[in-house]
mmCIF file of C-alpha atoms and ligand atoms in Angstrom:
data_model
loop_
_atom_site.group_PDB
_atom_site.id
_atom_site.type_symbol
_atom_site.label_atom_id
_atom_site.label_comp_id
_atom_site.label_asym_id
_atom_site.label_seq_id
_atom_site.Cartn_x
_atom_site.Cartn_y
_atom_site.Cartn_z
ATOM 1 C CA UNK A 1 85.787 92.925 105.633
ATOM 2 C CA UNK A 2 88.940 95.067 105.193
ATOM 3 C CA UNK A 3 90.547 93.226 108.056
ATOM 4 C CA UNK A 4 89.814 89.783 106.406
ATOM 5 C CA UNK A 5 91.129 90.904 103.231
ATOM 6 C CA UNK A 6 94.351 92.230 104.703
ATOM 7 C CA UNK A 7 94.737 88.992 106.609
ATOM 8 C CA UNK A 8 94.456 87.236 103.296
ATOM 9 C CA UNK A 9 97.431 89.238 102.081
ATOM 10 C CA UNK A 10 99.444 88.538 105.082
ATOM 11 C CA UNK A 11 98.599 84.787 104.881
ATOM 12 C CA UNK A 12 100.243 84.159 101.517
ATOM 13 C CA UNK A 13 101.454 87.564 100.811
ATOM 14 C CA UNK A 14 103.811 88.444 97.924
ATOM 15 C CA UNK A 15 102.114 89.278 94.663
ATOM 16 C CA UNK A 16 102.028 92.235 92.216
ATOM 17 C CA UNK A 17 100.389 93.959 89.288
ATOM 18 C CA UNK A 18 100.747 96.678 86.661
ATOM 19 C CA UNK A 19 98.612 99.278 85.003
ATOM 20 C CA UNK A 20 100.911 99.687 82.100
ATOM 21 C CA UNK A 21 99.458 98.895 78.639
ATOM 22 C CA UNK A 22 100.306 95.350 77.492
ATOM 23 C CA UNK A 23 102.898 96.786 74.889
ATOM 24 C CA UNK A 24 104.857 98.589 77.513
ATOM 25 C CA UNK A 25 107.697 96.592 79.218
ATOM 26 C CA UNK A 26 106.930 95.869 82.802
ATOM 27 C CA UNK A 27 110.601 95.271 83.573
ATOM 28 C CA UNK A 28 114.122 96.109 82.672
ATOM 29 C CA UNK A 29 116.756 93.735 81.639
ATOM 30 C CA UNK A 30 120.091 94.598 83.056
ATOM 31 C CA UNK A 31 123.308 92.903 82.090
ATOM 32 C CA UNK A 32 125.289 91.966 85.297
ATOM 33 C CA UNK A 33 128.116 90.032 83.725
ATOM 34 C CA UNK A 34 128.944 87.819 80.770
ATOM 35 C CA UNK A 35 125.757 85.838 80.106
ATOM 36 C CA UNK A 36 124.158 87.017 83.404
ATOM 37 C CA UNK A 37 121.088 89.273 83.253
ATOM 38 C CA UNK A 38 118.730 90.542 85.939
ATOM 39 C CA UNK A 39 115.077 91.066 85.079
ATOM 40 C CA UNK A 40 114.011 93.989 87.464
ATOM 41 C CA UNK A 41 110.370 94.760 87.786
ATOM 42 C CA UNK A 42 109.373 98.364 87.116
ATOM 43 C CA UNK A 43 106.175 98.294 89.176
ATOM 44 C CA UNK A 44 106.127 100.638 92.157
ATOM 45 C CA UNK A 45 106.140 99.188 95.667
ATOM 46 C CA UNK A 46 102.835 97.997 97.038
ATOM 47 C CA UNK A 47 100.920 95.248 98.692
ATOM 48 C CA UNK A 48 101.179 92.866 95.768
ATOM 49 C CA UNK A 49 104.317 91.770 94.081
ATOM 50 C CA UNK A 50 105.910 90.232 90.948
ATOM 51 C CA UNK A 51 109.268 88.657 91.293
ATOM 52 C CA UNK A 52 112.599 89.822 89.805
ATOM 53 C CA UNK A 53 114.297 87.148 87.715
ATOM 54 C CA UNK A 54 117.884 86.235 86.697
ATOM 55 C CA UNK A 55 119.055 84.571 83.529
ATOM 56 C CA UNK A 56 122.318 82.674 83.680
ATOM 57 C CA UNK A 57 123.269 81.840 80.072
ATOM 58 C CA UNK A 58 125.754 78.894 79.818
ATOM 59 C CA UNK A 59 127.481 77.357 77.017
ATOM 60 C CA UNK A 60 124.687 74.892 76.303
ATOM 61 C CA UNK A 61 121.603 75.981 78.214
ATOM 62 C CA UNK A 62 120.129 78.459 80.508
ATOM 63 C CA UNK A 63 119.358 78.737 84.304
ATOM 64 C CA UNK A 64 116.563 80.965 85.284
ATOM 65 C CA UNK A 65 116.044 82.154 88.855
ATOM 66 C CA UNK A 66 112.431 82.328 89.965
ATOM 67 C CA UNK A 67 109.198 82.436 87.833
ATOM 68 C CA UNK A 68 106.538 85.041 88.362
ATOM 69 C CA UNK A 69 103.113 85.758 89.831
ATOM 70 C CA UNK A 70 101.130 85.148 86.713
ATOM 71 C CA UNK A 71 101.345 82.966 83.654
ATOM 72 C CA UNK A 72 101.236 86.133 81.470
ATOM 73 C CA UNK A 73 104.120 87.619 83.421
ATOM 74 C CA UNK A 74 106.437 84.518 82.929
ATOM 75 C CA UNK A 75 105.508 84.477 79.209
ATOM 76 C CA UNK A 76 106.872 88.085 78.973
ATOM 77 C CA UNK A 77 110.034 87.197 80.853
ATOM 78 C CA UNK A 78 110.583 84.140 78.645
ATOM 79 C CA UNK A 79 110.098 86.315 75.516
ATOM 80 C CA UNK A 80 112.761 88.707 76.819
ATOM 81 C CA UNK A 81 115.172 85.658 77.376
ATOM 82 C CA UNK A 82 114.484 84.615 73.714
ATOM 83 C CA UNK A 83 115.895 87.963 72.584
ATOM 84 C CA UNK A 84 119.075 87.065 74.275
ATOM 85 C CA UNK A 85 119.528 83.482 73.390
ATOM 86 C CA UNK A 86 117.693 80.477 71.764
ATOM 87 C CA UNK A 87 119.338 77.978 74.190
ATOM 88 C CA UNK A 88 117.013 75.840 76.212
ATOM 89 C CA UNK A 89 116.231 76.529 79.909
ATOM 90 C CA UNK A 90 117.499 73.556 81.768
ATOM 91 C CA UNK A 91 116.963 74.664 85.411
ATOM 92 C CA UNK A 92 114.569 77.029 87.021
ATOM 93 C CA UNK A 93 115.626 77.794 90.652
ATOM 94 C CA UNK A 94 112.793 78.789 92.876
ATOM 95 C CA UNK A 95 114.297 80.770 95.743
ATOM 96 C CA UNK A 96 111.331 79.962 97.896
ATOM 97 C CA UNK A 97 107.805 78.787 97.752
ATOM 98 C CA UNK A 98 105.694 81.851 97.683
ATOM 99 C CA UNK A 99 103.459 82.104 94.610
ATOM 100 C CA UNK A 100 104.987 85.276 93.196
ATOM 101 C CA UNK A 101 108.148 83.229 92.625
ATOM 102 C CA UNK A 102 106.508 79.838 91.413
ATOM 103 C CA UNK A 103 103.228 80.395 89.672
ATOM 104 C CA UNK A 104 104.868 80.786 86.213
ATOM 105 C CA UNK A 105 106.795 77.440 86.478
ATOM 106 C CA UNK A 106 104.370 75.736 84.169
ATOM 107 C CA UNK A 107 105.334 78.080 81.282
ATOM 108 C CA UNK A 108 108.902 76.811 81.447
ATOM 109 C CA UNK A 109 107.612 73.249 81.638
ATOM 110 C CA UNK A 110 105.495 73.691 78.581
ATOM 111 C CA UNK A 111 108.343 75.252 76.642
ATOM 112 C CA UNK A 112 111.094 72.953 77.875
ATOM 113 C CA UNK A 113 109.803 69.559 78.862
ATOM 114 C CA UNK A 114 113.131 68.477 80.384
ATOM 115 C CA UNK A 115 113.493 71.436 82.658
ATOM 116 C CA UNK A 116 114.139 70.799 86.305
ATOM 117 C CA UNK A 117 112.758 73.074 89.140
ATOM 118 C CA UNK A 118 115.272 73.426 91.926
ATOM 119 C CA UNK A 119 113.996 74.284 95.424
ATOM 120 C CA UNK A 120 114.940 73.839 99.010
ATOM 121 C CA UNK A 121 114.025 70.385 100.509
ATOM 122 C CA UNK A 122 111.261 71.731 102.880
ATOM 123 C CA UNK A 123 109.768 73.939 100.255
ATOM 124 C CA UNK A 124 108.121 70.866 98.622
ATOM 125 C CA UNK A 125 105.980 70.295 101.759
ATOM 126 C CA UNK A 126 105.242 73.927 102.218
ATOM 127 C CA UNK A 127 103.972 74.378 98.596
ATOM 128 C CA UNK A 128 101.577 71.468 99.227
ATOM 129 C CA UNK A 129 100.627 72.497 102.733
ATOM 130 C CA UNK A 130 100.663 76.155 103.762
ATOM 131 C CA UNK A 131 101.187 77.295 100.117
ATOM 132 C CA UNK A 132 97.998 75.431 98.860
ATOM 133 C CA UNK A 133 95.959 76.753 101.778
ATOM 134 C CA UNK A 134 97.200 80.364 101.290
ATOM 135 C CA UNK A 135 96.749 79.936 97.535
ATOM 136 C CA UNK A 136 93.031 78.877 97.876
ATOM 137 C CA UNK A 137 92.425 81.836 100.237
ATOM 138 C CA UNK A 138 93.976 84.364 97.781
ATOM 139 C CA UNK A 139 92.147 82.931 94.807
ATOM 140 C CA UNK A 140 88.799 83.077 96.499
ATOM 141 C CA UNK A 141 89.615 86.712 97.493
ATOM 142 C CA UNK A 142 91.234 87.868 94.235
ATOM 143 C CA UNK A 143 88.008 89.514 92.617
ATOM 144 C CA UNK A 144 87.259 91.250 95.967
ATOM 145 C CA UNK A 145 90.871 92.531 96.310
ATOM 146 C CA UNK A 146 90.761 93.842 92.770
ATOM 147 C CA UNK A 147 87.480 95.675 93.547
ATOM 148 C CA UNK A 148 88.872 96.996 96.859
ATOM 149 C CA UNK A 149 91.959 98.574 95.311
ATOM 150 C CA UNK A 150 89.918 100.149 92.451
ATOM 151 C CA UNK A 151 87.247 101.452 94.802
ATOM 152 C CA UNK A 152 89.881 103.041 97.091
ATOM 153 C CA UNK A 153 91.303 104.821 94.108
ATOM 154 C CA UNK A 154 87.846 106.043 93.059
ATOM 155 C CA UNK A 155 87.116 107.262 96.644
ATOM 156 C CA UNK A 156 90.590 108.764 96.811
ATOM 157 C CA UNK A 157 91.202 107.024 100.087
ATOM 158 C CA UNK A 158 93.844 104.692 101.209
ATOM 159 C CA UNK A 159 93.260 101.462 103.066
ATOM 160 C CA UNK A 160 93.728 103.242 106.415
ATOM 161 C CA UNK A 161 90.991 105.773 105.443
ATOM 162 C CA UNK A 162 93.474 108.678 104.786
ATOM 163 C CA UNK A 163 93.593 110.794 101.699
ATOM 164 C CA UNK A 164 95.193 108.874 98.827
ATOM 165 C CA UNK A 165 98.641 110.071 97.834
ATOM 166 C CA UNK A 166 99.695 110.085 94.169
ATOM 167 C CA UNK A 167 102.168 107.186 95.146
ATOM 168 C CA UNK A 168 99.371 105.220 96.710
ATOM 169 C CA UNK A 169 97.094 105.747 93.649
ATOM 170 C CA UNK A 170 99.891 104.340 91.332
ATOM 171 C CA UNK A 171 100.489 101.498 93.746
ATOM 172 C CA UNK A 172 96.869 100.483 94.070
ATOM 173 C CA UNK A 173 96.220 100.569 90.347
ATOM 174 C CA UNK A 174 99.364 98.345 89.975
ATOM 175 C CA UNK A 175 98.129 96.016 92.741
ATOM 176 C CA UNK A 176 94.648 95.596 90.954
ATOM 177 C CA UNK A 177 96.446 95.084 87.646
ATOM 178 C CA UNK A 178 98.713 92.346 89.043
ATOM 179 C CA UNK A 179 95.805 90.665 90.618
ATOM 180 C CA UNK A 180 93.767 90.853 87.272
ATOM 181 C CA UNK A 181 96.590 89.077 85.583
ATOM 182 C CA UNK A 182 96.646 86.465 88.285
ATOM 183 C CA UNK A 183 92.864 86.028 87.988
ATOM 184 C CA UNK A 184 93.369 85.122 84.281
ATOM 185 C CA UNK A 185 95.827 82.441 85.250
ATOM 186 C CA UNK A 186 93.648 80.730 87.962
ATOM 187 C CA UNK A 187 91.498 78.461 85.680
ATOM 188 C CA UNK A 188 94.618 77.050 83.876
ATOM 189 C CA UNK A 189 96.997 77.097 86.823
ATOM 190 C CA UNK A 190 99.190 73.969 87.509
ATOM 191 C CA UNK A 191 101.466 74.443 90.442
ATOM 192 C CA UNK A 192 104.775 72.722 89.892
ATOM 193 C CA UNK A 193 106.865 71.869 92.954
ATOM 194 C CA UNK A 194 110.575 71.428 92.829
ATOM 195 C CA UNK A 195 111.789 68.339 90.967
ATOM 196 C CA UNK A 196 115.307 68.598 92.428
ATOM 197 C CA UNK A 197 115.805 69.697 95.980
ATOM 198 C CA UNK A 198 118.726 71.135 97.940
ATOM 199 C CA UNK A 199 119.222 70.738 101.634
ATOM 200 C CA UNK A 200 122.262 72.927 102.289
ATOM 201 C CA UNK A 201 124.220 73.397 99.002
ATOM 202 C CA UNK A 202 124.316 72.372 95.321
ATOM 203 C CA UNK A 203 127.039 73.356 93.097
ATOM 204 C CA UNK A 204 126.490 73.426 89.308
ATOM 205 C CA UNK A 205 129.814 73.503 87.225
ATOM 206 C CA UNK A 206 129.115 74.458 83.586
ATOM 207 C CA UNK A 207 132.354 74.693 81.614
ATOM 208 C CA UNK A 208 133.699 78.002 82.939
ATOM 209 C CA UNK A 209 130.708 78.987 85.040
ATOM 210 C CA UNK A 210 130.138 77.829 88.700
ATOM 211 C CA UNK A 211 126.708 78.352 90.201
ATOM 212 C CA UNK A 212 126.213 77.802 93.872
ATOM 213 C CA UNK A 213 122.734 77.203 95.086
ATOM 214 C CA UNK A 214 122.768 77.631 98.890
ATOM 215 C CA UNK A 215 120.338 77.435 101.793
ATOM 216 C CA UNK A 216 122.037 79.930 104.331
ATOM 217 C CA UNK A 217 119.438 79.380 107.018
ATOM 218 C CA UNK A 218 115.962 80.321 107.777
ATOM 219 C CA UNK A 219 114.735 83.859 107.163
ATOM 220 C CA UNK A 220 112.005 85.092 104.917
ATOM 221 C CA UNK A 221 110.734 81.614 104.863
ATOM 222 C CA UNK A 222 112.104 78.272 106.423
ATOM 223 C CA UNK A 223 113.292 77.332 102.942
ATOM 224 C CA UNK A 224 115.166 80.301 101.329
ATOM 225 C CA UNK A 225 117.676 79.618 98.656
ATOM 226 C CA UNK A 226 120.264 82.075 97.360
ATOM 227 C CA UNK A 227 122.114 81.654 94.017
ATOM 228 C CA UNK A 228 125.750 82.773 94.167
ATOM 229 C CA UNK A 229 128.129 83.113 91.190
ATOM 230 C CA UNK A 230 131.603 83.237 92.911
ATOM 231 C CA UNK A 231 133.645 84.137 89.906
ATOM 232 C CA UNK A 232 131.376 87.169 89.124
ATOM 233 C CA UNK A 233 130.494 88.032 92.719
ATOM 234 C CA UNK A 234 126.770 88.072 91.830
ATOM 235 C CA UNK A 235 124.351 87.031 94.544
ATOM 236 C CA UNK A 236 120.675 86.509 93.829
ATOM 237 C CA UNK A 237 118.943 86.750 97.251
ATOM 238 C CA UNK A 238 115.358 85.897 96.605
ATOM 239 C CA UNK A 239 113.071 87.594 99.242
ATOM 240 C CA UNK A 240 115.822 87.493 101.934
ATOM 241 C CA UNK A 241 116.442 90.949 100.592
ATOM 242 C CA UNK A 242 113.538 93.005 99.445
ATOM 243 C CA UNK A 243 113.659 96.823 98.667
ATOM 244 C CA UNK A 244 112.566 99.410 99.601
ATOM 245 C CA UNK A 245 110.617 97.790 102.589
ATOM 246 C CA UNK A 246 111.673 94.374 103.710
ATOM 247 C CA UNK A 247 109.161 91.417 103.799
ATOM 248 C CA UNK A 248 109.116 89.871 107.259
ATOM 249 C CA UNK A 249 105.941 87.957 106.683
ATOM 250 C CA UNK A 250 103.798 85.535 108.684
ATOM 251 C CA UNK A 251 106.057 82.730 107.247
ATOM 252 C CA UNK A 252 109.206 84.472 108.333
ATOM 253 C CA UNK A 253 111.550 83.508 111.110
ATOM 254 C CA UNK A 254 112.735 86.743 112.637
ATOM 255 C CA UNK A 255 114.965 85.028 115.294
ATOM 256 C CA UNK A 256 117.110 83.397 112.485
ATOM 257 C CA UNK A 257 116.789 86.004 109.786
ATOM 258 C CA UNK A 258 119.688 88.453 110.778
ATOM 259 C CA UNK A 259 122.036 85.552 111.237
ATOM 260 C CA UNK A 260 121.096 84.250 107.775
ATOM 261 C CA UNK A 261 121.674 87.743 106.270
ATOM 262 C CA UNK A 262 125.178 87.942 108.029
ATOM 263 C CA UNK A 263 126.046 84.678 106.349
ATOM 264 C CA UNK A 264 124.910 86.248 103.061
ATOM 265 C CA UNK A 265 127.307 89.134 103.497
ATOM 266 C CA UNK A 266 130.049 86.705 104.539
ATOM 267 C CA UNK A 267 130.042 85.608 100.795
ATOM 268 C CA UNK A 268 131.212 89.181 99.982
ATOM 269 C CA UNK A 269 128.957 89.683 97.010
ATOM 270 C CA UNK A 270 129.857 92.581 94.641
ATOM 271 C CA UNK A 271 126.249 92.688 93.342
ATOM 272 C CA UNK A 272 123.008 91.722 95.129
ATOM 273 C CA UNK A 273 119.844 91.114 93.203
ATOM 274 C CA UNK A 274 116.884 91.192 95.596
ATOM 275 C CA UNK A 275 113.516 89.295 95.204
ATOM 276 C CA UNK A 276 111.875 92.609 94.733
ATOM 277 C CA UNK A 277 113.439 96.033 94.186
ATOM 278 C CA UNK A 278 116.547 97.381 92.704
ATOM 279 C CA UNK A 279 119.919 95.788 92.073
ATOM 280 C CA UNK A 280 122.454 96.733 94.738
ATOM 281 C CA UNK A 281 126.202 97.345 94.280
ATOM 282 C CA UNK A 282 126.901 97.581 97.945
ATOM 283 C CA UNK A 283 125.721 96.030 101.267
ATOM 284 C CA UNK A 284 124.386 99.018 103.221
ATOM 285 C CA UNK A 285 120.791 98.181 102.674
ATOM 286 C CA UNK A 286 121.272 94.527 103.794
ATOM 287 C CA UNK A 287 123.077 95.873 106.987
ATOM 288 C CA UNK A 288 120.063 98.139 107.616
ATOM 289 C CA UNK A 289 117.832 95.076 107.400
ATOM 290 C CA UNK A 290 120.079 93.245 109.883
ATOM 291 C CA UNK A 291 119.691 96.047 112.345
ATOM 292 C CA UNK A 292 115.882 95.990 111.999
ATOM 293 C CA UNK A 293 115.686 92.232 112.370
ATOM 294 C CA UNK A 294 117.994 92.224 115.384
ATOM 295 C CA UNK A 295 115.890 94.885 117.112
ATOM 296 C CA UNK A 296 112.562 93.092 116.447
ATOM 297 C CA UNK A 297 114.190 89.872 117.787
ATOM 298 C CA UNK A 298 115.732 91.502 120.854
ATOM 299 C CA UNK A 299 112.659 93.435 121.746
ATOM 300 C CA UNK A 300 110.176 90.439 121.265
ATOM 301 C CA UNK A 301 112.440 88.271 123.318
ATOM 302 C CA UNK A 302 112.454 90.829 126.187
ATOM 303 C CA UNK A 303 108.650 91.153 126.075
ATOM 304 C CA UNK A 304 108.239 87.418 126.175
ATOM 305 C CA UNK A 305 110.646 87.293 129.163
ATOM 306 C CA UNK A 306 108.568 89.936 130.958
ATOM 307 C CA UNK A 307 105.594 87.683 130.533
ATOM 308 C CA UNK A 308 103.762 90.013 128.080
ATOM 309 C CA UNK A 309 100.963 88.762 125.939
ATOM 310 C CA UNK A 310 101.332 89.225 122.185
ATOM 311 C CA UNK A 311 98.957 92.262 122.359
ATOM 312 C CA UNK A 312 101.218 93.747 125.058
ATOM 313 C CA UNK A 313 104.322 92.963 122.994
ATOM 314 C CA UNK A 314 102.763 94.797 119.982
ATOM 315 C CA UNK A 315 102.724 97.976 122.178
ATOM 316 C CA UNK A 316 106.082 97.549 123.887
ATOM 317 C CA UNK A 317 108.095 96.672 120.736
ATOM 318 C CA UNK A 318 109.125 100.016 119.224
ATOM 319 C CA UNK A 319 110.022 100.213 115.548
ATOM 320 C CA UNK A 320 109.207 103.850 114.738
ATOM 321 C CA UNK A 321 112.930 104.693 114.245
ATOM 322 C CA UNK A 322 113.119 101.992 111.584
ATOM 323 C CA UNK A 323 109.727 102.942 110.067
ATOM 324 C CA UNK A 324 111.309 106.402 109.420
ATOM 325 C CA UNK A 325 114.450 104.883 108.006
ATOM 326 C CA UNK A 326 112.702 102.646 105.533
ATOM 327 C CA UNK A 327 109.536 104.637 104.646
ATOM 328 C CA UNK A 328 110.750 108.195 105.204
ATOM 329 C CA UNK A 329 107.787 110.531 104.557
ATOM 330 C CA UNK A 330 105.953 108.054 102.351
ATOM 331 C CA UNK A 331 102.423 107.209 103.593
ATOM 332 C CA UNK A 332 102.567 104.179 101.287
ATOM 333 C CA UNK A 333 105.851 102.840 102.490
ATOM 334 C CA UNK A 334 104.766 103.413 106.015
ATOM 335 C CA UNK A 335 101.630 101.255 105.446
ATOM 336 C CA UNK A 336 103.667 98.571 103.825
ATOM 337 C CA UNK A 337 106.066 98.593 106.705
ATOM 338 C CA UNK A 338 103.157 98.139 109.074
ATOM 339 C CA UNK A 339 101.653 95.414 107.039
ATOM 340 C CA UNK A 340 104.682 93.477 106.095
ATOM 341 C CA UNK A 341 107.170 94.122 108.798
ATOM 342 C CA UNK A 342 105.592 95.243 112.085
ATOM 343 C CA UNK A 343 102.347 93.296 112.319
ATOM 344 C CA UNK A 344 103.481 89.861 111.072
ATOM 345 C CA UNK A 345 107.187 90.378 112.176
ATOM 346 C CA UNK A 346 106.476 91.179 115.845
ATOM 347 C CA UNK A 347 104.108 88.128 116.033
ATOM 348 C CA UNK A 348 106.424 85.822 114.373
ATOM 349 C CA UNK A 349 109.325 86.911 116.620
ATOM 350 C CA UNK A 350 107.247 86.707 119.779
ATOM 351 C CA UNK A 351 106.161 83.147 118.783
ATOM 352 C CA UNK A 352 109.765 82.090 118.344
ATOM 353 C CA UNK A 353 110.745 83.669 121.489
ATOM 354 C CA UNK A 354 108.038 81.735 123.459
ATOM 355 C CA UNK A 355 108.770 78.478 121.699
ATOM 356 C CA UNK A 356 112.523 78.959 122.141
ATOM 357 C CA UNK A 357 113.362 78.290 118.479
ATOM 358 C CA UNK A 358 115.780 80.286 116.501
ATOM 359 C CA UNK A 359 118.949 82.042 117.791
HETATM 360 ZN ZN1 LIG B 1 108.408 87.535 96.595
#
């Protein structure tokens, strides 16, 4: 049962929750530049996620990057935008097709009937295909997952059967809370796919503002977009960058991922807003991710070349040094690293090595 539930995470991954009372803000709004604000989640790291967002307020209208994992969450984000401006939202850019970045789209459609949803070309098929399948699996399992997290907290045991740390307790309660909010959304949920697609690059010029929407290559998914404001040096990375533990999920392409991050750094951003986690003023964390991804890729390729099976490759690929770098002494972060980097990442890199796709 536990294994199946964890598999359900890894299938569609990427959701979050909170235990804060409704009247407590679940995010901080940080000003990054003139008319540019990041909405940064306050929830602790965990197995479920809600997405960071960015508001780009132009002369006549607003561009929002990503919606959220529940309708309630996007309503709160929109209310925060309303405190900054009464201009209409013209574009919502979905950095990729995972549900923690698109579920709230319908809130923008309801509030702004003319809004366009911008996504990478292949995200449209993925939302309808893999996304739909994963979504159904998650929705069927949501009540069980909520129960699981709450029971572990009561039993004071983590999902690996170890004594629950304070960090894990806060994280599990948050995961249960995020799932409860998602559960409320399910009966009225309408998934909205991109209405405007980008293959490689789309540049929006709005009086003094330039907004570049770029597909740098495959990475976290086959269809990641980043949003770059060249004048301000602000880069919105989506889940290509996730802090404090990266997300190399079952839909990631580890063989391409490091090259895509290198292209991201070639843009020389001054500020990087990750899909989850804190705003970064420098690129050291992205470089750390590149070293990790290079290592996964190189080791998986070597294992495939030696004729190892996936099970053998899982044993021969050594990522302990990186686990210590990303997780430190944290039992929670170590489990996240296992669940969202080692297990799906090694399998995905091994598959790519065998099929000869990627770099
Ligand atoms: Zn995400």
